[in-house]
XYZ file of C-alpha atoms in Angstrom:
687
model
C 8.080 -35.655 -25.652
C 10.612 -38.193 -26.945
C 8.232 -39.003 -29.817
C 7.959 -35.303 -30.606
C 11.715 -34.918 -30.641
C 12.060 -37.985 -32.879
C 9.683 -36.359 -35.352
C 11.741 -33.188 -35.111
C 14.848 -35.171 -35.984
C 13.098 -36.837 -38.950
C 11.902 -33.450 -40.116
C 15.427 -32.128 -39.876
C 16.715 -34.988 -42.049
C 13.864 -34.554 -44.492
C 14.542 -30.871 -45.047
C 18.268 -31.162 -45.282
C 19.606 -32.111 -41.845
C 22.057 -29.327 -41.092
C 20.277 -26.602 -43.043
C 18.894 -23.427 -41.527
C 15.406 -24.913 -41.248
C 16.682 -27.978 -39.460
C 18.629 -25.842 -36.995
C 15.574 -23.712 -36.232
C 13.523 -26.842 -35.621
C 16.256 -28.217 -33.348
C 16.361 -24.999 -31.339
C 12.570 -24.924 -31.073
C 12.585 -28.524 -29.838
C 15.266 -27.659 -27.273
C 13.134 -24.732 -26.068
C 10.173 -27.060 -25.545
C 12.342 -29.448 -23.535
C 13.516 -26.542 -21.357
C 9.946 -25.370 -20.907
C 8.740 -28.791 -19.783
C 11.652 -29.103 -17.338
C 10.943 -25.647 -15.948
C 7.283 -26.553 -15.448
C 8.226 -29.681 -13.512
C 10.549 -27.676 -11.238
C 7.871 -25.063 -10.534
C 9.515 -22.309 -12.616
C 6.280 -21.346 -14.388
C 7.575 -18.017 -15.651
C 10.611 -19.799 -17.128
C 8.354 -22.391 -18.742
C 6.229 -19.739 -20.393
C 9.294 -17.876 -21.660
C 10.774 -21.081 -23.118
C 7.567 -21.999 -24.914
C 7.227 -18.506 -26.315
C 10.820 -18.772 -27.530
C 9.892 -21.995 -29.347
C 6.958 -20.270 -31.064
C 9.200 -17.358 -32.042
C 11.687 -19.754 -33.649
C 8.917 -21.507 -35.567
C 7.617 -18.144 -36.746
C 11.157 -17.248 -37.849
C 11.341 -20.536 -39.766
C 8.116 -19.789 -41.651
C 9.316 -16.288 -42.551
C 12.787 -17.483 -43.623
C 11.728 -20.363 -45.858
C 7.955 -20.145 -46.389
C 7.973 -22.732 -49.180
C 9.860 -25.413 -47.239
C 8.134 -28.606 -46.197
C 8.773 -27.759 -42.525
C 7.235 -24.293 -42.869
C 4.130 -25.700 -44.588
C 3.877 -28.268 -41.807
C 4.082 -25.563 -39.115
C 1.431 -23.443 -40.834
C -0.818 -26.474 -41.242
C -0.254 -27.415 -37.603
C 1.154 -30.833 -38.460
C 4.851 -30.168 -37.910
C 6.235 -32.055 -34.966
C 7.142 -29.108 -32.754
C 4.220 -26.852 -33.691
C 1.430 -28.729 -31.849
C 3.797 -29.536 -28.977
C 4.550 -25.868 -28.367
C 0.948 -24.806 -28.794
C -0.107 -27.423 -26.279
C 2.617 -26.344 -23.902
C 1.467 -22.748 -24.049
C -2.055 -23.896 -23.322
C -1.085 -26.053 -20.385
C 2.001 -24.304 -19.005
C -0.508 -23.050 -16.429
C -1.345 -26.669 -15.514
C 0.382 -26.312 -12.107
C -2.109 -23.521 -11.385
C -4.941 -25.966 -12.093
C -3.385 -28.365 -9.592
C -2.912 -25.439 -7.212
C -6.625 -24.666 -7.438
C -7.450 -28.248 -6.469
C -5.115 -28.203 -3.442
C -6.340 -24.749 -2.456
C -9.781 -26.106 -1.579
C -8.282 -27.286 1.716
C -5.420 -24.784 2.118
C -6.241 -21.049 2.296
C -2.557 -20.173 1.796
C -2.606 -21.863 -1.600
C -5.928 -20.177 -2.334
C -4.191 -16.868 -1.661
C -1.459 -17.848 -4.114
C -4.077 -18.704 -6.741
C -5.725 -15.288 -6.270
C -2.336 -13.572 -6.566
C -1.291 -15.633 -9.600
C -4.476 -14.712 -11.444
C -3.727 -10.968 -11.340
C -2.653 -9.153 -14.524
C 0.986 -9.561 -15.576
C 3.505 -7.090 -14.192
C 3.291 -4.954 -11.079
C -0.206 -6.017 -9.859
C 0.717 -9.705 -9.943
C 4.184 -9.138 -8.485
C 2.824 -7.119 -5.561
C 0.124 -9.688 -4.794
C 2.551 -12.628 -4.920
C 5.101 -10.819 -2.732
C 2.399 -10.031 -0.146
C 1.246 -13.650 -0.046
C 4.769 -15.071 0.013
C 5.784 -12.831 2.922
C 2.629 -13.825 4.821
C 3.437 -17.502 4.208
C 7.049 -17.016 5.300
C 5.977 -15.303 8.529
C 3.707 -18.280 9.333
C 6.603 -20.762 8.999
C 5.698 -21.809 5.445
C 8.813 -20.392 3.847
C 9.210 -23.418 1.569
C 6.030 -22.361 -0.268
C 7.263 -18.792 -0.581
C 10.494 -20.036 -2.143
C 8.618 -22.218 -4.633
C 6.549 -19.332 -5.999
C 9.362 -16.784 -6.214
C 9.809 -17.624 -9.910
C 6.307 -16.333 -10.590
C 7.518 -12.784 -9.924
C 8.996 -10.887 -12.863
C 10.661 -8.069 -10.875
C 14.034 -9.451 -9.651
C 14.117 -7.128 -6.619
C 10.750 -8.459 -5.468
C 11.938 -12.001 -6.123
C 14.868 -11.310 -3.801
C 12.452 -10.129 -1.106
C 10.392 -13.338 -1.371
C 13.385 -15.674 -1.339
C 15.023 -13.925 1.627
C 11.750 -13.996 3.578
C 11.163 -17.651 2.713
C 14.704 -18.698 3.596
C 14.424 -17.333 7.144
C 12.337 -20.313 8.243
C 14.371 -23.045 6.546
C 17.271 -25.167 7.733
C 20.830 -24.206 6.762
C 21.002 -26.326 3.602
C 17.553 -25.371 2.299
C 18.191 -21.731 3.138
C 21.401 -21.845 1.102
C 19.525 -23.130 -1.964
C 16.902 -20.385 -1.621
C 19.480 -17.668 -1.013
C 21.579 -18.772 -3.983
C 18.441 -18.189 -6.067
C 18.041 -14.793 -4.360
C 21.643 -13.913 -5.230
C 21.010 -14.823 -8.867
C 17.902 -12.632 -8.878
C 19.814 -9.758 -7.288
C 22.580 -10.002 -9.886
C 19.912 -9.732 -12.590
C 18.997 -6.209 -11.446
C 20.344 -3.794 -14.048
C 20.762 -0.602 -12.015
C 23.767 -0.719 -9.685
C 22.149 1.452 -7.012
C 19.255 -1.035 -6.848
C 21.412 -4.138 -7.233
C 23.793 -3.381 -4.350
C 21.150 -3.172 -1.583
C 19.526 -6.341 -2.919
C 22.847 -8.190 -2.783
C 23.511 -6.754 0.683
C 20.147 -8.132 1.820
C 21.113 -11.593 0.565
C 24.534 -11.383 2.240
C 22.945 -10.510 5.580
C 20.500 -13.420 5.212
C 23.285 -15.839 4.271
C 25.310 -14.764 7.290
C 22.297 -15.103 9.608
C 21.632 -18.625 8.294
C 25.214 -19.681 9.067
C 26.416 -19.725 5.458
C 29.182 -17.208 6.131
C 31.595 -18.493 3.477
C 29.020 -18.057 0.719
C 28.111 -14.667 2.174
C 31.752 -13.551 1.967
C 31.979 -14.686 -1.654
C 28.855 -12.706 -2.494
C 30.063 -9.499 -0.804
C 32.862 -9.282 -3.348
C 30.274 -8.863 -6.112
C 28.679 -5.783 -4.479
C 29.880 -2.684 -6.311
C 28.751 -0.010 -3.834
C 31.388 0.110 -1.057
C 28.998 1.025 1.786
C 26.645 -1.852 1.007
C 29.593 -4.251 0.708
C 31.048 -3.179 4.050
C 27.688 -3.402 5.852
C 27.470 -6.941 4.522
C 30.927 -7.691 5.926
C 29.874 -6.294 9.301
C 26.904 -8.689 9.266
C 29.280 -11.556 8.450
C 31.512 -10.536 11.359
C 28.484 -10.540 13.675
C 27.459 -13.994 12.475
C 30.978 -15.394 12.938
C 31.086 -14.003 16.480
C 27.696 -15.573 17.171
C 29.102 -18.869 15.902
C 32.129 -18.615 18.176
C 34.747 -18.005 15.470
C 36.248 -14.784 16.809
C 39.431 -15.025 14.762
C 37.607 -15.264 11.428
C 35.302 -12.457 12.550
C 38.211 -10.148 13.318
C 39.824 -10.958 9.956
C 36.587 -10.083 8.137
C 36.162 -6.853 10.082
C 39.816 -5.861 9.553
C 39.370 -6.365 5.828
C 36.273 -4.145 5.908
C 38.054 -1.392 7.811
C 40.818 -1.277 5.199
C 38.202 -0.583 2.542
C 36.472 2.252 4.435
C 38.291 4.887 2.403
C 36.322 3.715 -0.666
C 33.070 5.034 0.841
C 32.636 8.534 -0.576
C 29.468 9.583 1.231
C 30.256 10.794 4.745
C 26.891 9.738 6.203
C 27.221 6.257 4.717
C 30.784 6.094 6.032
C 29.659 6.918 9.571
C 26.859 4.352 9.369
C 29.271 1.631 8.242
C 31.798 2.555 10.946
C 29.104 2.219 13.627
C 28.066 -1.215 12.314
C 31.699 -2.349 12.301
C 32.322 -0.832 15.742
C 29.429 -2.783 17.238
C 30.630 -5.984 15.588
C 34.154 -5.475 16.947
C 32.678 -4.854 20.398
C 30.538 -7.976 20.309
C 33.695 -9.909 19.545
C 35.482 -8.279 22.509
C 37.914 -6.496 20.163
C 37.209 -3.222 21.942
C 40.204 -1.338 20.541
C 38.618 -1.556 17.110
C 35.351 -0.240 18.541
C 37.046 2.707 20.236
C 39.023 3.683 17.128
C 35.980 3.617 14.849
C 33.806 5.581 17.288
C 36.495 8.246 17.574
C 36.429 8.546 13.770
C 32.619 8.823 13.803
C 32.646 11.654 16.380
C 35.302 13.486 14.336
C 33.517 12.954 11.003
C 30.132 14.234 12.128
C 31.451 17.023 14.333
C 30.987 19.782 11.745
C 27.406 18.912 10.868
C 24.347 20.701 12.259
C 22.761 19.005 15.318
C 19.693 17.752 13.439
C 21.937 15.732 11.118
C 24.651 14.878 13.621
C 22.654 13.737 16.668
C 20.774 10.749 15.145
C 24.105 9.289 13.954
C 25.676 9.767 17.371
C 22.649 8.186 19.032
C 23.406 4.995 17.080
C 27.084 5.295 17.968
C 26.183 5.474 21.667
C 24.672 1.982 21.521
C 27.878 0.676 19.954
C 29.935 2.398 22.675
C 28.302 0.192 25.320
C 30.117 -2.808 23.830
C 33.460 -1.472 24.997
C 32.321 -2.047 28.579
C 34.169 1.159 29.458
C 33.177 4.700 30.381
C 35.387 6.827 28.128
C 33.798 6.019 24.711
C 30.275 6.348 26.111
C 31.046 9.713 27.725
C 32.750 11.075 24.599
C 29.895 10.134 22.274
C 27.217 11.323 24.731
C 28.912 14.706 25.127
C 28.990 15.152 21.342
C 25.176 14.950 21.131
C 23.818 18.487 21.118
C 20.098 18.054 21.872
C 19.247 17.080 25.451
C 16.147 15.064 24.563
C 18.020 13.071 21.918
C 20.902 12.439 24.318
C 18.650 11.124 27.092
C 16.669 8.891 24.727
C 19.934 7.577 23.259
C 21.262 6.844 26.754
C 18.070 4.948 27.582
C 18.424 2.859 24.393
C 22.110 2.263 25.127
C 21.264 1.147 28.661
C 18.860 -1.446 27.207
C 21.752 -2.692 25.059
C 23.701 -3.293 28.255
C 21.641 -6.410 28.995
C 23.289 -8.175 26.024
C 26.810 -7.518 27.291
C 28.439 -10.343 29.315
C 28.476 -9.391 33.003
C 32.244 -9.741 33.282
C 32.745 -7.016 30.672
C 30.654 -4.351 32.437
C 32.938 -2.083 34.436
C 31.495 0.034 37.255
C 32.850 3.136 35.523
C 30.508 2.457 32.599
C 27.452 2.525 34.888
C 28.738 5.676 36.577
C 29.100 7.248 33.104
C 25.415 6.542 32.443
C 24.492 8.368 35.663
C 26.666 11.430 35.081
C 25.823 11.689 31.359
C 22.072 11.484 32.014
C 22.064 13.962 34.884
C 24.153 16.482 32.952
C 21.215 17.110 30.622
C 18.389 19.603 31.016
C 15.786 16.874 30.434
C 16.188 16.119 34.143
C 13.053 14.027 34.641
C 13.821 11.570 31.854
C 17.524 11.706 32.581
C 16.727 10.922 36.200
C 15.055 7.672 35.157
C 18.150 6.584 33.230
C 20.378 7.558 36.144
C 18.253 5.625 38.627
C 18.324 2.528 36.423
C 22.118 2.745 36.277
C 22.347 3.263 40.059
C 20.143 0.245 40.660
C 22.432 -1.764 38.398
C 25.468 -0.618 40.420
C 23.739 -1.806 43.600
C 22.643 -5.097 42.032
C 26.178 -5.883 40.847
C 27.663 -5.038 44.241
C 29.652 -1.945 43.181
C 28.984 -0.257 46.548
C 31.938 2.153 46.599
C 31.127 3.545 43.152
C 27.454 3.771 44.077
C 28.070 5.896 47.185
C 30.495 8.190 45.368
C 28.203 8.877 42.428
C 25.189 9.462 44.684
C 26.810 12.730 45.705
C 26.376 13.978 42.137
C 22.619 13.375 42.102
C 21.025 16.670 43.081
C 17.550 16.518 41.532
C 15.282 15.608 44.505
C 13.162 12.977 42.780
C 16.146 11.349 41.082
C 18.115 11.416 44.347
C 15.332 9.731 46.327
C 14.996 7.031 43.698
C 18.748 6.622 43.512
C 18.947 6.184 47.289
C 16.134 3.656 47.110
C 18.153 1.776 44.514
C 21.138 1.767 46.862
C 19.321 -0.585 49.234
C 17.657 -0.553 52.689
C 20.504 1.300 54.435
C 19.907 4.403 52.310
C 16.127 4.491 52.781
C 16.075 6.693 55.944
C 18.064 9.399 54.146
C 15.743 9.102 51.119
C 12.642 9.314 53.312
C 13.813 12.622 54.696
C 14.084 14.065 51.173
C 10.630 13.083 49.884
C 8.894 16.253 51.068
C 11.391 18.364 49.117
C 9.892 17.052 45.863
C 7.630 19.805 44.547
C 5.398 17.747 42.235
C 2.736 15.943 44.293
C 2.268 13.116 41.790
C 6.007 12.410 41.795
C 5.971 12.598 45.595
C 3.263 9.925 45.742
C 5.144 7.721 43.311
C 8.565 7.760 44.996
C 7.121 6.189 48.123
C 6.612 3.088 45.988
C 10.357 2.994 45.258
C 11.120 3.209 48.966
C 8.544 0.532 49.800
C 10.135 -1.779 47.255
C 13.607 -1.082 48.691
C 12.316 -2.356 52.061
C 10.575 -5.426 50.594
C 12.650 -7.696 52.861
C 11.015 -6.020 55.884
C 7.246 -6.314 55.249
C 6.206 -4.028 58.115
C 8.417 -1.172 56.889
C 7.422 -1.777 53.287
C 3.729 -1.562 54.224
C 4.342 1.657 56.181
C 6.028 3.317 53.208
C 3.300 2.167 50.852
C 0.729 3.674 53.215
C 2.609 6.980 52.898
C 2.114 6.752 49.121
C -1.616 6.163 49.605
C -1.891 9.008 52.090
C -0.156 11.356 49.652
C -2.618 10.373 46.932
C -5.637 10.838 49.181
C -4.285 14.192 50.382
C -5.083 15.986 47.108
C -7.583 18.801 47.473
C -9.712 17.821 44.449
C -11.127 14.520 43.245
C -9.341 14.942 39.913
C -6.078 15.515 41.796
C -6.568 12.265 43.705
C -7.111 10.434 40.402
C -3.842 11.805 39.029
C -1.852 10.859 42.131
C -3.216 7.315 42.153
C -2.360 7.027 38.464
C 1.191 8.175 39.255
C 1.478 5.397 41.846
C 0.104 2.897 39.321
C 2.627 4.051 36.719
C 5.464 3.541 39.181
C 4.086 0.109 39.971
C 4.228 -0.738 36.266
C 7.803 0.565 35.962
C 8.925 -1.492 38.963
C 6.895 -4.545 37.857
C 4.825 -4.458 41.043
C 1.554 -5.854 39.699
C -0.353 -5.759 42.982
C 0.659 -2.148 43.644
C -0.529 -1.232 40.145
C -3.850 -3.027 40.512
C -4.664 -1.461 43.894
C -3.740 2.021 42.666
C -5.854 1.688 39.512
C -8.852 0.503 41.501
C -8.533 3.576 43.711
C -8.112 5.815 40.654
C -11.290 4.333 39.159
C -13.232 4.900 42.376
C -12.266 8.573 42.455
C -12.749 9.005 38.680
C -16.361 7.926 39.031
C -16.872 10.947 41.281
C -15.434 13.446 38.763
C -18.310 15.505 37.384
C -16.727 16.658 34.122
C -17.087 13.729 31.671
C -14.033 14.679 29.584
C -11.757 14.845 32.653
C -13.248 11.569 33.843
C -12.655 9.921 30.459
C -9.050 11.149 30.316
C -8.210 9.636 33.696
C -9.935 6.350 32.897
C -8.090 6.031 29.580
C -4.730 6.602 31.263
C -5.677 3.963 33.786
C -6.696 1.512 31.053
C -3.344 1.951 29.303
C -1.496 1.246 32.570
C -3.673 -1.817 33.202
C -2.738 -3.166 29.778
C 0.936 -2.458 30.540
C 0.588 -4.481 33.749
C -1.259 -7.299 31.927
C -4.502 -6.761 33.849
C -7.037 -7.262 31.021
C -10.164 -7.500 33.182
C -9.358 -4.219 34.938
C -8.415 -2.594 31.619
C -11.780 -3.689 30.215
C -13.674 -2.166 33.156
C -11.803 1.117 32.791
C -12.349 1.239 29.003
C -16.080 0.529 29.331
C -16.388 3.355 31.866
C -14.254 5.603 29.648
C -16.591 4.899 26.708
C -19.585 5.942 28.816
C -17.780 9.119 29.893
C -16.849 9.967 26.292
C -20.451 9.462 25.195
C -21.510 12.024 27.799
C -19.178 14.760 26.452
C -21.366 17.478 24.947
C -18.889 19.178 22.617
C -18.394 16.876 19.599
C -14.848 18.052 18.859
C -13.662 17.085 22.350
C -15.695 13.871 22.220
C -14.123 12.933 18.910
C -10.582 13.554 20.163
C -11.138 11.410 23.252
C -12.765 8.678 21.188
C -9.883 8.665 18.718
C -7.470 8.164 21.610
C -9.624 5.397 23.103
C -10.137 3.491 19.846
C -6.449 3.834 18.949
C -5.531 2.337 22.319
C -7.995 -0.520 21.822
C -6.891 -1.154 18.221
C -3.150 -1.156 18.888
C -2.831 -2.916 22.244
C -3.067 -6.586 23.120
C -5.396 -7.636 25.938
C -8.452 -5.478 25.178
C -11.611 -7.511 25.803
C -14.608 -7.845 23.496
C -16.864 -5.991 25.953
C -14.564 -2.963 25.945
C -14.322 -2.944 22.151
C -18.113 -3.199 21.805
C -18.612 -0.270 24.196
C -16.271 1.919 22.135
C -17.874 0.772 18.871
C -21.286 1.820 20.141
C -20.013 5.341 20.835
C -18.175 5.459 17.474
C -21.387 4.879 15.497
C -22.790 8.065 17.018
C -20.130 10.333 15.477
C -21.663 12.406 12.690
C -18.697 14.447 11.430
C -18.099 12.848 7.993
C -14.476 13.979 7.834
C -13.457 12.229 11.048
C -16.046 9.487 11.272
C -14.039 7.235 8.934
C -10.910 7.086 11.128
C -12.924 6.492 14.309
C -14.986 3.723 12.712
C -11.876 2.095 11.272
C -10.050 2.040 14.617
C -13.152 0.824 16.433
C -13.671 -1.933 13.859
C -10.062 -3.093 14.142
C -10.380 -3.060 17.945
C -13.487 -5.257 17.730
C -11.793 -7.699 15.380
C -8.653 -7.972 17.517
C -10.682 -8.334 20.722
C -12.749 -11.226 19.375
C -15.887 -9.242 18.574
C -15.549 -9.708 14.807
C -19.287 -9.534 14.143
C -19.459 -6.039 15.641
C -16.350 -5.107 13.660
C -17.978 -6.249 10.413
C -21.105 -4.277 11.296
C -18.934 -1.162 11.552
C -17.447 -1.968 8.139
C -20.938 -1.666 6.667
C -21.102 1.878 8.060
C -17.766 2.886 6.499
C -17.671 4.780 3.202
C -13.908 4.534 2.691
C -13.251 1.430 0.558
C -9.562 1.223 1.447
C -10.466 1.321 5.126
C -13.157 -1.310 4.609
C -10.672 -3.614 2.873
C -8.102 -3.148 5.644
C -10.606 -4.126 8.335
C -12.017 -7.014 6.302
C -8.504 -8.377 5.806
C -7.913 -8.492 9.552
C -11.425 -9.725 10.278
C -11.268 -12.648 7.867
C -7.982 -13.915 9.308
C -9.232 -13.456 12.898
C -12.475 -15.317 12.189
C -10.608 -18.202 10.545
C -8.257 -18.444 13.529
C -11.317 -18.616 15.770
C -12.688 -21.522 13.708
C -15.490 -19.499 12.079
C -14.546 -20.400 8.527
C -17.794 -19.561 6.775
C -17.840 -16.030 8.188
C -14.100 -15.668 7.535
C -14.392 -16.535 3.856
C -17.461 -14.349 3.433
C -15.437 -11.443 4.834
C -12.526 -12.277 2.513
C -14.856 -12.337 -0.490
C -15.956 -8.771 0.326
C -12.365 -7.478 -0.028
C -12.093 -5.600 -3.305
C -8.304 -5.185 -3.411
C -6.788 -8.402 -4.789
C -3.511 -8.112 -2.883
C -5.323 -7.679 0.428
C -7.644 -10.572 -0.384
C -4.754 -12.865 -1.273
C -2.828 -11.865 1.861
C -5.898 -12.401 4.052
C -6.184 -15.970 2.772
C -2.471 -16.600 3.273
C -2.719 -15.390 6.884
C -5.397 -17.956 7.750
C -4.534 -21.328 9.353
C -2.872 -23.704 6.886
C -5.570 -26.392 6.923
C -9.239 -25.583 6.361
C -12.073 -27.939 7.365
C -14.586 -29.418 4.900
C -17.069 -26.641 5.668
C -14.665 -24.136 4.072
C -14.482 -25.894 0.686
C -17.361 -24.028 -0.971
C -16.150 -20.680 0.370
C -12.629 -21.273 -0.917
C -13.927 -22.490 -4.294
C -15.854 -19.220 -4.672
C -12.664 -17.222 -4.032
C -10.278 -19.156 -6.285
C -10.096 -17.711 -9.819
C -11.326 -20.037 -12.566
C -8.998 -18.819 -15.285
């Protein structure tokens, strides 16, 4: 390169040194130098752009002074910079050649090579983003960061760099996120640029680079995005133990709230800031902001208002006090939304330091939940809160609030949560519960309350069993045993769950209607998976598959099979035998309109359960190419993880969609054995 530049300098002197031609040659030489440097740093897109710039300058030189010695040299291909640039444009893809060599032992790099070979623009960007995100999720974020420059869309480059930075140390993450910030600033449209910058701010804060995050927030033009970023910074500072700096950041954000024009955005930002204040124990700030939220959304219709208030309810927990929770809960119009929001808020309670949880807050959960018409679900929330009162030793508050619990099932469970002394009173109320399944289940609560006295606990559990066996029909007995199993799952009583499911299975086998039998067995299988009982879940699913196969009416059979295959495809713990049994039934479906979805779910279930061969066989029966590709993507990665590299790469080769194929490769283990070399070579593009 130095020799080339020397020739450029000589050319410049020859044609007049400081003349226009000499300047163009100098600029072209500079562009080549930039291109080479970019190539060495891995910025392949920058290298290509620089080399093209050099060619453009040479072309400009020829047009400007066609009779000059330099121009004739460029045209003849003998001018110093001309061959250099042409060579650079030929080999600016050289890193891809090296990538292909390394990819013979690394499927992730093979995935990058597949993505890189896609046509310029959106197809290539999408493929590279998919691969980079897969690499980042498998703790190979450094690779994702390196290839971000391949992507032309700055917003997608931001996505790659943020994903890649999440697995890096603080210093490396800062380098990657600085690049992400530069990419975000390059986005022309403000409404697209602001969320991209916000994403980088949040990532910087999460990585501990709060000072840089604060600097970047000041460049975000949209107020709501800027303030959400500041809330994230406040959260990060609290996490790092710097409460004073966190409060300063949040106070600054609150002062700028008036800049947010959109009312919905304003409420969203206030909730984020309220939660951050609460996490930092600055509860006055939380209370003030939540009051503003309730006032702001008060005039909206329930369908728009309630989802916002549901988020606010979770923030209210961080006050540790009853008044904000009660006020927000009362403002929610729809009972179902209110109860679900209370349940989510109660889960949030586990993150709150124990010293900050006042008994009044737990009492507010009970009264707010029981005030709703969705009594059954509200009862569960109330019981959880009552149990928490008992566990924390708030006995006085527990006894006082018990008087407000009037729903029989909720009251029995609440008394059970109050401890052994309340069990006799609860036992006397059980028969007032109208629903037999609920009646069977509450005995489990009472048995658990008496766990310290094994004889009493066994007696109460026997009452549950007797209630289940007392049903007049076999199907009724199945349902009652399933109710006991469900309560066992809720109370984390694995043995209770297992015994109940075994009894439910025994009675289900005696049910004559195959659809009813299948329904009960599927419910049992789902509960077994909840309780982490894979062998029992497998037995129940195999029996359910046989029952479904015996259903005469194809519409009902199809519906049951869809439910069964969805369960098997989505849940962890399904065994290969269960998946194979469902796959066998799925191949018998003839309805072309619905066959595709059943086959797809069954194939995914087989792949996830370790029966990849059966899953691939189902792929052959599928007519939907998108569905085939989706299953093949999962199958190839699963086979590679199981060490079956030849089959994995054969499955990957069958994927027609380049992005899916590239992502499948990137999801495989990082190091491939020698046996995979030929398969990877066949997948890696040659040009």
